[in-house]
Short mmCIF file of C-alpha atoms in Angstrom, two decimals:
data_model
loop_
_atom_site.label_atom_id
_atom_site.label_comp_id
_atom_site.label_asym_id
_atom_site.label_seq_id
_atom_site.Cartn_x
_atom_site.Cartn_y
_atom_site.Cartn_z
CA UNK A 1 0.05 0.03 0.00
CA UNK A 2 1.29 3.50 -0.93
CA UNK A 3 0.94 6.35 1.58
CA UNK A 4 0.93 10.07 1.30
CA UNK A 5 0.64 12.68 4.02
CA UNK A 6 -1.47 15.60 2.95
CA UNK A 7 -3.59 18.42 4.41
CA UNK A 8 -7.14 17.69 3.59
CA UNK A 9 -10.58 18.58 4.69
CA UNK A 10 -12.52 15.90 6.46
CA UNK A 11 -16.30 16.00 6.88
CA UNK A 12 -18.35 13.50 8.99
CA UNK A 13 -21.98 13.08 8.84
CA UNK A 14 -24.36 10.91 10.82
CA UNK A 15 -28.05 10.23 11.12
CA UNK A 16 -28.87 10.60 14.92
CA UNK A 17 -31.17 8.29 16.69
CA UNK A 18 -29.67 4.92 17.39
CA UNK A 19 -31.83 2.79 19.57
CA UNK A 20 -34.33 5.64 19.93
CA UNK A 21 -35.09 5.55 16.30
CA UNK A 22 -35.67 1.81 16.20
CA UNK A 23 -37.82 2.00 19.40
CA UNK A 24 -39.96 4.78 17.84
CA UNK A 25 -40.36 3.42 14.38
CA UNK A 26 -39.81 -0.29 14.62
CA UNK A 27 -36.89 -2.32 13.20
CA UNK A 28 -38.05 -2.36 9.56
CA UNK A 29 -38.98 1.15 9.28
CA UNK A 30 -35.98 2.45 11.07
CA UNK A 31 -33.70 0.34 8.65
CA UNK A 32 -35.69 1.98 5.66
CA UNK A 33 -34.95 5.45 7.11
CA UNK A 34 -31.26 4.63 7.39
CA UNK A 35 -31.22 3.30 3.86
CA UNK A 36 -32.88 6.61 2.67
CA UNK A 37 -30.31 8.63 4.52
CA UNK A 38 -27.44 6.69 3.10
CA UNK A 39 -28.72 7.14 -0.42
CA UNK A 40 -29.31 10.88 0.22
CA UNK A 41 -25.67 11.30 1.36
CA UNK A 42 -24.26 9.54 -1.75
CA UNK A 43 -26.55 11.20 -4.29
CA UNK A 44 -25.80 14.61 -2.91
CA UNK A 45 -22.11 13.95 -3.02
CA UNK A 46 -22.40 13.71 -6.78
CA UNK A 47 -23.01 17.38 -6.98
CA UNK A 48 -19.94 18.41 -4.91
CA UNK A 49 -16.14 17.90 -5.37
CA UNK A 50 -15.74 15.30 -2.53
CA UNK A 51 -15.51 11.65 -2.18
CA UNK A 52 -16.77 9.02 0.29
CA UNK A 53 -13.97 7.33 2.23
CA UNK A 54 -15.93 4.95 4.47
CA UNK A 55 -19.40 4.21 5.81
CA UNK A 56 -19.98 2.64 9.13
CA UNK A 57 -22.41 4.20 11.60
CA UNK A 58 -21.09 7.53 10.14
CA UNK A 59 -20.00 8.65 6.77
CA UNK A 60 -16.37 9.94 6.47
CA UNK A 61 -15.98 12.30 3.49
CA UNK A 62 -12.93 13.87 1.98
CA UNK A 63 -12.83 17.41 0.28
CA UNK A 64 -10.07 19.60 -1.02
CA UNK A 65 -11.34 22.81 0.38
CA UNK A 66 -13.18 23.63 3.59
CA UNK A 67 -15.63 25.74 1.57
CA UNK A 68 -16.65 22.74 -0.51
CA UNK A 69 -17.27 20.81 2.77
CA UNK A 70 -19.41 23.58 4.20
CA UNK A 71 -21.46 23.79 0.88
CA UNK A 72 -22.05 20.12 0.97
CA UNK A 73 -23.06 20.00 4.66
CA UNK A 74 -25.46 22.93 4.32
CA UNK A 75 -27.22 21.11 1.34
CA UNK A 76 -27.10 17.89 3.45
CA UNK A 77 -28.84 19.53 6.47
CA UNK A 78 -31.54 20.91 4.18
CA UNK A 79 -31.99 17.49 2.43
CA UNK A 80 -32.19 15.67 5.76
CA UNK A 81 -35.04 17.85 6.87
CA UNK A 82 -37.11 15.88 4.28
CA UNK A 83 -36.65 12.68 6.45
CA UNK A 84 -37.74 14.59 9.61
CA UNK A 85 -41.38 14.39 8.77
CA UNK A 86 -40.99 10.57 8.37
CA UNK A 87 -39.20 10.31 11.74
CA UNK A 88 -41.66 12.59 13.42
CA UNK A 89 -39.07 15.01 14.97
CA UNK A 90 -36.56 17.71 14.28
CA UNK A 91 -33.76 17.29 11.68
CA UNK A 92 -31.83 14.33 12.74
CA UNK A 93 -28.72 14.80 10.72
CA UNK A 94 -25.50 16.24 12.13
CA UNK A 95 -22.08 17.03 10.64
CA UNK A 96 -18.51 18.05 11.43
CA UNK A 97 -15.74 19.63 9.38
CA UNK A 98 -12.05 19.84 10.18
CA UNK A 99 -8.95 20.60 8.17
CA UNK A 100 -5.79 18.73 9.10
CA UNK A 101 -2.99 16.47 8.08
CA UNK A 102 -3.94 12.84 7.20
CA UNK A 103 -2.04 9.91 5.81
CA UNK A 104 -3.81 8.65 2.58
CA UNK A 105 -3.24 4.99 1.86
CA UNK A 106 -3.86 3.86 -1.75
CA UNK A 107 -4.99 0.27 -1.77
CA UNK A 108 -3.50 -2.08 -4.41
CA UNK A 109 -6.02 -3.20 -7.00
CA UNK A 110 -5.71 -6.82 -6.03
CA UNK A 111 -6.91 -5.96 -2.48
CA UNK A 112 -9.75 -3.78 -3.93
CA UNK A 113 -11.01 -6.76 -5.95
CA UNK A 114 -11.40 -8.62 -2.69
CA UNK A 115 -13.65 -5.88 -1.16
CA UNK A 116 -11.11 -3.46 0.29
CA UNK A 117 -11.65 0.30 0.08
CA UNK A 118 -9.67 2.10 -2.59
CA UNK A 119 -8.53 4.77 -0.17
CA UNK A 120 -7.74 4.65 3.59
CA UNK A 121 -7.40 7.79 5.78
CA UNK A 122 -5.39 7.73 8.98
CA UNK A 123 -4.17 10.39 11.31
CA UNK A 124 -5.01 12.82 14.22
CA UNK A 125 -7.33 14.78 11.90
CA UNK A 126 -9.65 11.78 11.66
CA UNK A 127 -9.82 11.67 15.43
CA UNK A 128 -10.32 15.45 15.75
CA UNK A 129 -13.28 15.55 13.27
CA UNK A 130 -15.00 12.76 15.25
CA UNK A 131 -14.64 14.77 18.51
CA UNK A 132 -16.14 17.77 16.82
CA UNK A 133 -19.01 15.69 15.65
CA UNK A 134 -19.59 14.33 19.16
CA UNK A 135 -20.54 17.92 20.20
CA UNK A 136 -23.12 18.44 17.36
CA UNK A 137 -26.80 18.30 17.96
CA UNK A 138 -29.66 17.49 15.63
CA UNK A 139 -29.37 19.50 12.47
CA UNK A 140 -26.09 21.11 13.40
CA UNK A 141 -22.91 21.50 11.48
CA UNK A 142 -19.83 22.25 13.57
CA UNK A 143 -16.32 23.17 12.47
CA UNK A 144 -12.81 23.49 13.94
CA UNK A 145 -11.20 26.90 13.71
CA UNK A 146 -8.91 26.65 10.65
CA UNK A 147 -11.74 25.06 8.56
CA UNK A 148 -14.22 27.82 9.73
CA UNK A 149 -11.82 30.68 9.00
CA UNK A 150 -10.90 29.38 5.53
CA UNK A 151 -14.45 28.59 4.61
CA UNK A 152 -15.85 31.82 5.60
CA UNK A 153 -13.20 33.82 3.85
CA UNK A 154 -13.75 31.73 0.71
CA UNK A 155 -17.44 32.47 0.99
CA UNK A 156 -16.92 36.17 0.64
CA UNK A 157 -18.39 37.19 -2.82
CA UNK A 158 -19.86 33.76 -3.51
CA UNK A 159 -23.52 34.35 -4.33
CA UNK A 160 -24.48 30.70 -3.24
CA UNK A 161 -23.86 31.85 0.39
CA UNK A 162 -26.62 34.38 0.97
CA UNK A 163 -27.71 36.35 4.01
CA UNK A 164 -29.53 33.34 5.46
CA UNK A 165 -26.23 31.49 5.97
CA UNK A 166 -25.05 32.29 9.56
CA UNK A 167 -21.45 31.80 10.86
CA UNK A 168 -20.98 31.55 14.63
CA UNK A 169 -18.22 30.96 17.18
CA UNK A 170 -19.23 28.93 20.24
CA UNK A 171 -15.87 29.28 22.20
CA UNK A 172 -13.37 26.61 23.33
CA UNK A 173 -14.03 23.13 24.45
CA UNK A 174 -11.80 20.69 26.33
CA UNK A 175 -12.00 17.05 25.54
CA UNK A 176 -11.01 15.35 28.77
CA UNK A 177 -10.02 12.11 27.25
CA UNK A 178 -7.24 13.69 25.09
CA UNK A 179 -6.53 16.85 27.17
CA UNK A 180 -7.23 18.57 23.87
CA UNK A 181 -8.81 22.03 23.58
CA UNK A 182 -10.68 22.96 20.40
CA UNK A 183 -12.44 26.16 19.38
CA UNK A 184 -15.73 25.28 18.04
CA UNK A 185 -17.74 27.13 15.32
CA UNK A 186 -20.97 26.58 13.55
CA UNK A 187 -22.39 27.30 10.17
CA UNK A 188 -25.98 26.93 9.34
CA UNK A 189 -29.01 28.35 7.43
CA UNK A 190 -31.61 30.32 9.36
CA UNK A 191 -34.60 28.13 10.15
CA UNK A 192 -32.61 24.93 9.39
CA UNK A 193 -29.72 24.67 11.87
CA UNK A 194 -30.04 25.27 15.58
CA UNK A 195 -27.46 28.06 15.65
CA UNK A 196 -26.78 27.68 19.37
CA UNK A 197 -23.86 26.70 21.35
CA UNK A 198 -23.65 22.91 21.72
CA UNK A 199 -24.29 21.50 25.23
CA UNK A 200 -21.40 19.51 26.54
CA UNK A 201 -22.64 15.91 26.31
CA UNK A 202 -21.14 12.82 27.70
CA UNK A 203 -18.77 11.16 25.23
CA UNK A 204 -19.17 7.43 24.32
CA UNK A 205 -16.70 6.64 27.05
CA UNK A 206 -18.78 8.54 29.58
CA UNK A 207 -16.19 11.43 29.85
CA UNK A 208 -17.59 14.98 29.94
CA UNK A 209 -16.66 17.66 27.42
CA UNK A 210 -16.61 21.02 29.17
CA UNK A 211 -16.23 24.59 27.97
CA UNK A 212 -13.00 26.26 28.79
CA UNK A 213 -13.32 29.26 31.00
CA UNK A 214 -12.86 32.39 29.01
CA UNK A 215 -13.97 36.02 28.72
CA UNK A 216 -17.08 36.44 26.55
CA UNK A 217 -15.34 38.37 23.88
CA UNK A 218 -12.36 36.01 23.54
CA UNK A 219 -14.04 33.89 20.94
CA UNK A 220 -15.99 36.65 19.20
CA UNK A 221 -16.02 36.60 15.34
CA UNK A 222 -17.62 39.08 13.11
CA UNK A 223 -20.93 37.97 11.39
CA UNK A 224 -23.90 39.74 9.79
CA UNK A 225 -26.22 41.23 12.31
CA UNK A 226 -23.74 41.10 15.21
CA UNK A 227 -23.02 44.20 17.24
CA UNK A 228 -19.43 45.21 17.56
CA UNK A 229 -17.87 44.81 21.03
CA UNK A 230 -17.49 48.13 22.80
CA UNK A 231 -19.35 49.64 19.86
CA UNK A 232 -22.83 48.29 20.47
CA UNK A 233 -24.50 50.79 18.34
CA UNK A 234 -22.59 49.57 15.29
CA UNK A 235 -24.21 46.47 13.65
CA UNK A 236 -22.15 44.43 11.07
CA UNK A 237 -23.78 44.17 7.66
CA UNK A 238 -21.44 42.27 5.30
CA UNK A 239 -17.72 41.55 4.66
CA UNK A 240 -16.23 44.02 2.26
CA UNK A 241 -13.33 42.22 0.60
CA UNK A 242 -10.43 39.69 1.20
CA UNK A 243 -8.11 41.74 3.29
CA UNK A 244 -4.36 41.71 3.26
CA UNK A 245 -4.67 40.82 7.02
CA UNK A 246 -7.65 40.34 9.24
CA UNK A 247 -11.20 40.83 8.08
CA UNK A 248 -12.76 44.11 6.75
CA UNK A 249 -16.57 44.50 7.38
CA UNK A 250 -19.17 47.13 6.69
CA UNK A 251 -21.11 48.24 9.78
CA UNK A 252 -24.12 50.64 10.12
CA UNK A 253 -24.84 52.79 13.16
CA UNK A 254 -28.28 51.91 14.55
CA UNK A 255 -29.14 55.54 15.37
CA UNK A 256 -27.52 57.70 12.77
CA UNK A 257 -27.53 55.23 9.78
CA UNK A 258 -23.88 56.11 9.23
CA UNK A 259 -21.66 53.45 7.66
CA UNK A 260 -18.10 52.71 8.58
CA UNK A 261 -15.61 50.06 7.78
CA UNK A 262 -13.99 47.90 10.46
CA UNK A 263 -10.93 45.81 10.08
CA UNK A 264 -10.88 42.99 12.68
CA UNK A 265 -8.20 40.78 14.03
CA UNK A 266 -8.06 38.29 16.90
CA UNK A 267 -4.32 37.69 16.52
CA UNK A 268 -1.82 39.60 18.50
CA UNK A 269 0.58 39.14 15.70
CA UNK A 270 -1.49 41.65 13.70
CA UNK A 271 -1.09 44.37 16.53
CA UNK A 272 2.14 45.94 15.02
CA UNK A 273 0.47 46.39 11.59
CA UNK A 274 -2.62 47.95 13.26
CA UNK A 275 -0.47 50.27 15.37
CA UNK A 276 1.56 51.32 12.28
CA UNK A 277 -1.63 52.05 10.37
CA UNK A 278 -2.86 54.52 13.15
CA UNK A 279 0.57 56.12 13.55
CA UNK A 280 1.13 56.69 9.82
CA UNK A 281 -2.31 58.02 9.28
CA UNK A 282 -1.84 60.51 12.19
CA UNK A 283 1.49 61.53 10.80
CA UNK A 284 0.14 62.24 7.36
CA UNK A 285 -2.81 64.08 8.87
CA UNK A 286 -0.26 66.34 10.75
CA UNK A 287 1.93 66.69 7.73
CA UNK A 288 1.65 69.34 4.95
CA UNK A 289 0.35 66.82 2.41
CA UNK A 290 -1.85 68.83 -0.05
CA UNK A 291 -4.22 65.99 -1.12
CA UNK A 292 -6.25 63.03 0.35
CA UNK A 293 -4.08 59.98 0.08
CA UNK A 294 -5.73 57.29 2.21
CA UNK A 295 -9.11 56.29 3.55
CA UNK A 296 -9.40 58.09 6.77
CA UNK A 297 -8.81 55.79 9.81
CA UNK A 298 -10.78 57.24 12.69
CA UNK A 299 -9.58 55.30 15.67
CA UNK A 300 -8.78 51.69 16.91
CA UNK A 301 -9.28 49.21 19.82
CA UNK A 302 -6.00 47.70 20.36
CA UNK A 303 -6.15 46.79 23.91
CA UNK A 304 -7.87 43.40 23.99
CA UNK A 305 -9.21 40.90 21.31
CA UNK A 306 -11.09 41.43 19.11
CA UNK A 307 -8.73 44.14 17.99
CA UNK A 308 -10.09 46.54 15.33
CA UNK A 309 -9.54 49.68 13.25
CA UNK A 310 -12.43 51.98 12.45
CA UNK A 311 -12.43 53.88 9.14
CA UNK A 312 -14.74 55.92 7.05
CA UNK A 313 -16.59 53.87 4.43
CA UNK A 314 -15.15 54.87 0.90
CA UNK A 315 -17.99 53.05 -0.92
CA UNK A 316 -15.27 51.60 -3.23
CA UNK A 317 -13.57 48.50 -4.39
CA UNK A 318 -9.97 47.46 -4.03
CA UNK A 319 -8.04 47.59 -7.35
CA UNK A 320 -8.14 43.87 -7.47
CA UNK A 321 -11.91 43.78 -6.95
CA UNK A 322 -12.51 46.59 -9.36
CA UNK A 323 -10.52 44.78 -12.05
CA UNK A 324 -12.38 41.56 -11.45
CA UNK A 325 -15.75 43.42 -11.60
CA UNK A 326 -14.82 44.61 -15.06
CA UNK A 327 -14.20 40.96 -16.16
CA UNK A 328 -11.66 41.63 -18.98
CA UNK A 329 -9.45 44.50 -17.69
CA UNK A 330 -8.25 44.91 -21.23
CA UNK A 331 -11.80 46.02 -22.19
CA UNK A 332 -11.49 49.07 -19.85
CA UNK A 333 -10.14 52.09 -21.96
CA UNK A 334 -6.34 52.41 -21.70
CA UNK A 335 -6.76 56.06 -20.80
CA UNK A 336 -8.63 55.01 -17.67
CA UNK A 337 -6.14 52.48 -16.68
CA UNK A 338 -3.21 54.94 -17.13
CA UNK A 339 -5.17 57.63 -15.17
CA UNK A 340 -5.26 55.22 -12.17
CA UNK A 341 -1.47 54.83 -12.21
CA UNK A 342 -1.19 58.71 -12.63
CA UNK A 343 -3.28 59.30 -9.50
CA UNK A 344 -1.25 56.65 -7.62
CA UNK A 345 2.01 58.40 -8.72
CA UNK A 346 0.72 61.69 -7.18
CA UNK A 347 -0.34 59.95 -4.03
CA UNK A 348 2.99 58.11 -3.61
CA UNK A 349 4.84 61.51 -4.25
CA UNK A 350 2.79 63.11 -1.52
CA UNK A 351 3.52 60.29 0.89
CA UNK A 352 7.28 60.38 0.23
CA UNK A 353 7.19 64.16 0.66
CA UNK A 354 5.99 63.51 4.25
CA UNK A 355 8.80 61.19 4.98
CA UNK A 356 6.71 57.89 4.53
CA UNK A 357 7.72 54.72 2.74
CA UNK A 358 4.65 52.58 1.90
CA UNK A 359 6.30 49.10 1.32
CA UNK A 360 2.92 47.76 0.53
CA UNK A 361 1.72 49.20 -2.85
CA UNK A 362 -0.39 46.35 -4.08
CA UNK A 363 -3.75 45.82 -5.82
CA UNK A 364 -5.38 44.97 -2.54
CA UNK A 365 -4.07 48.10 -0.76
CA UNK A 366 -5.43 50.38 -3.37
CA UNK A 367 -9.11 51.39 -3.60
CA UNK A 368 -10.97 52.68 -6.55
CA UNK A 369 -14.01 55.04 -6.14
CA UNK A 370 -16.15 55.08 -9.31
CA UNK A 371 -18.83 57.89 -9.82
CA UNK A 372 -21.18 58.14 -12.75
CA UNK A 373 -19.91 60.54 -15.31
CA UNK A 374 -16.52 61.00 -13.79
CA UNK A 375 -13.16 59.26 -13.87
CA UNK A 376 -12.22 56.80 -11.06
CA UNK A 377 -10.50 58.25 -8.02
CA UNK A 378 -7.86 56.49 -6.20
CA UNK A 379 -6.94 56.10 -2.47
CA UNK A 380 -4.69 53.91 -0.31
CA UNK A 381 -6.50 51.59 2.10
CA UNK A 382 -3.61 49.74 3.93
CA UNK A 383 -0.67 51.53 5.42
CA UNK A 384 0.01 48.94 8.00
CA UNK A 385 3.54 48.16 6.59
CA UNK A 386 4.61 51.76 5.96
CA UNK A 387 7.62 53.34 7.62
CA UNK A 388 8.38 56.89 8.74
CA UNK A 389 11.86 57.79 7.88
CA UNK A 390 14.21 60.61 8.28
CA UNK A 391 13.52 63.54 10.72
CA UNK A 392 9.91 62.52 11.05
CA UNK A 393 10.78 59.06 12.45
CA UNK A 394 11.53 60.08 16.04
CA UNK A 395 8.04 61.14 17.13
CA UNK A 396 6.46 58.06 15.97
CA UNK A 397 9.17 55.48 16.94
CA UNK A 398 7.14 54.07 19.83
CA UNK A 399 4.13 53.25 17.74
CA UNK A 400 6.26 51.81 15.01
CA UNK A 401 8.59 49.73 17.22
CA UNK A 402 6.76 46.43 16.77
CA UNK A 403 7.82 44.16 13.99
CA UNK A 404 5.07 44.15 11.27
CA UNK A 405 5.29 40.85 9.44
CA UNK A 406 4.35 40.43 5.84
CA UNK A 407 3.12 37.43 3.94
CA UNK A 408 6.05 35.13 3.00
CA UNK A 409 4.62 34.13 -0.38
CA UNK A 410 6.60 35.36 -3.45
CA UNK A 411 5.75 39.01 -4.14
CA UNK A 412 6.02 40.33 -7.78
CA UNK A 413 5.75 43.91 -6.52
CA UNK A 414 8.73 43.74 -4.16
CA UNK A 415 11.95 45.30 -5.59
CA UNK A 416 14.92 43.05 -5.92
CA UNK A 417 17.09 45.01 -3.48
CA UNK A 418 14.54 44.67 -0.72
CA UNK A 419 15.45 41.12 -0.23
CA UNK A 420 18.63 42.34 1.73
CA UNK A 421 17.84 45.97 2.38
CA UNK A 422 15.22 48.04 4.47
CA UNK A 423 12.36 49.59 2.35
CA UNK A 424 13.08 52.80 0.65
CA UNK A 425 11.01 55.13 -1.64
CA UNK A 426 12.77 53.47 -4.56
CA UNK A 427 10.95 50.24 -3.63
CA UNK A 428 7.58 52.00 -3.82
CA UNK A 429 8.62 53.35 -7.30
CA UNK A 430 9.30 49.78 -8.47
CA UNK A 431 5.99 48.54 -7.18
CA UNK A 432 4.23 51.38 -9.10
CA UNK A 433 6.13 50.27 -12.18
CA UNK A 434 4.78 46.71 -11.85
CA UNK A 435 1.21 48.16 -11.45
CA UNK A 436 1.60 50.29 -14.57
CA UNK A 437 2.69 47.27 -16.56
CA UNK A 438 -0.18 45.19 -15.36
CA UNK A 439 -2.86 47.82 -16.09
CA UNK A 440 -1.26 48.61 -19.43
CA UNK A 441 -1.24 44.88 -20.30
CA UNK A 442 -4.86 44.45 -18.81
CA UNK A 443 -3.93 41.73 -16.49
CA UNK A 444 -3.30 42.24 -12.72
CA UNK A 445 -2.01 38.71 -12.37
CA UNK A 446 0.76 39.07 -14.94
CA UNK A 447 4.31 39.24 -13.53
CA UNK A 448 6.91 41.39 -15.28
CA UNK A 449 8.76 38.58 -16.99
CA UNK A 450 11.12 38.25 -20.01
CA UNK A 451 9.77 39.92 -23.27
CA UNK A 452 7.16 41.85 -21.32
CA UNK A 453 7.46 44.64 -23.89
CA UNK A 454 5.39 42.49 -26.15
CA UNK A 455 2.36 43.05 -23.93
CA UNK A 456 2.49 46.86 -24.19
CA UNK A 457 1.89 48.53 -27.60
CA UNK A 458 2.53 52.05 -26.57
CA UNK A 459 6.25 52.96 -26.79
CA UNK A 460 5.91 55.83 -24.25
CA UNK A 461 4.40 53.43 -21.61
CA UNK A 462 7.19 50.91 -22.36
CA UNK A 463 9.82 53.58 -21.56
CA UNK A 464 7.89 54.62 -18.42
CA UNK A 465 7.66 50.97 -17.18
CA UNK A 466 11.32 50.22 -17.85
CA UNK A 467 12.33 53.28 -15.85
CA UNK A 468 10.06 52.69 -12.90
CA UNK A 469 10.82 48.97 -12.68
CA UNK A 470 14.54 49.22 -13.40
CA UNK A 471 16.44 46.56 -11.40
CA UNK A 472 18.90 49.17 -10.34
CA UNK A 473 17.16 51.47 -7.75
CA UNK A 474 19.50 54.28 -8.67
CA UNK A 475 18.20 54.34 -12.17
CA UNK A 476 14.55 54.72 -11.05
CA UNK A 477 12.90 58.22 -11.06
CA UNK A 478 12.80 59.52 -7.50
CA UNK A 479 10.40 62.49 -7.96
CA UNK A 480 7.14 60.88 -8.96
CA UNK A 481 5.33 64.23 -9.15
CA UNK A 482 6.95 64.47 -12.64
#
């Protein structure tokens, strides 16, 4: 047997009832209900990118992504409701989802011909998903934290997850048998799932599962209709975009109707970035910058989780979302695309004149406001990696003392010299050159590779891109106001 260790999404489903179902319906009818349930699970799986691994008292299913597992389990819970009328009770299906490392064993063909399963799954993730399932009640789908976070982030902008889908955090639970603590979450459809914290039941071995003692806000997660801790008049409406870090949500004030954007994070690792955002915004506000360069950040709550920054709502899209909304970016007039870079050049020049290096000029840190009958206007949305340099650095040194970490994935906007040097204005100029190339070529995913000149017809633009994105920082123009 060949084995391979992989990180996969495991989902486990089960028809509740056991002896109760047989006592209520009788042996023959209970077996019929179980057969209908098993057929339902397998027929439904044909509509989703998952596979059945095994069937005993429960089904163990394997998915590539947590979002696929969530979509399947939501459809499963709704389908199982059809069995409820025959069982004469509430929805009796329950499900659990966990993302973790498993060992996949591929069974040799000769063993399969004798009745063996084609794929075996082993590892701690299998045990964990079973523990999560042990907490689930009738009609409930529970998730572990990583599966929940990835699925909910993946659901942003997916029209199949409408306002009736609710995402909840139920806090941390300790499993006494393994001395393991898991943070438990739920996803469900209003009117279908219970959407309540699971009661700590006795496990099959008779051991109790008890909630960990915690502060009420410790496990808070943003969700539509939720009030913001310490800002109870602000009600969350919807997530705005996939953020460079944390989550960005739109909220409306219950009394005034005003709308603000909130960036949330429960990780202390994000605090240096949030402190930097506030410090740089305040510095720019106090500097003689003669134009609006960033979405105004009003204040922050950085003392205890959930941490958040509160900003004015720009009623805009990130450059990445704006490009996606236009489908083929190449269909947008070239003059409009170049105008966006021209405005960015003015913004970066103004920021540099105030002694600030951005170090984060990316499609997701730029927002586009589009108004009917006028050209798009541009603002920066994320200054969390910016640095104040020169004479201005001293006053803000305390707020900028923390180490703000960036994503370790390859970054086509990062100038070559920054692999070994601290960020400089020349690095921002390089990033602007990459953005100019991508907008001129009509593709924000295209790197500046060999023969890039073939993608840009205009000779003047080719010269501008070559100058801005020159590998030698000394050859790049330093005064972007030109």
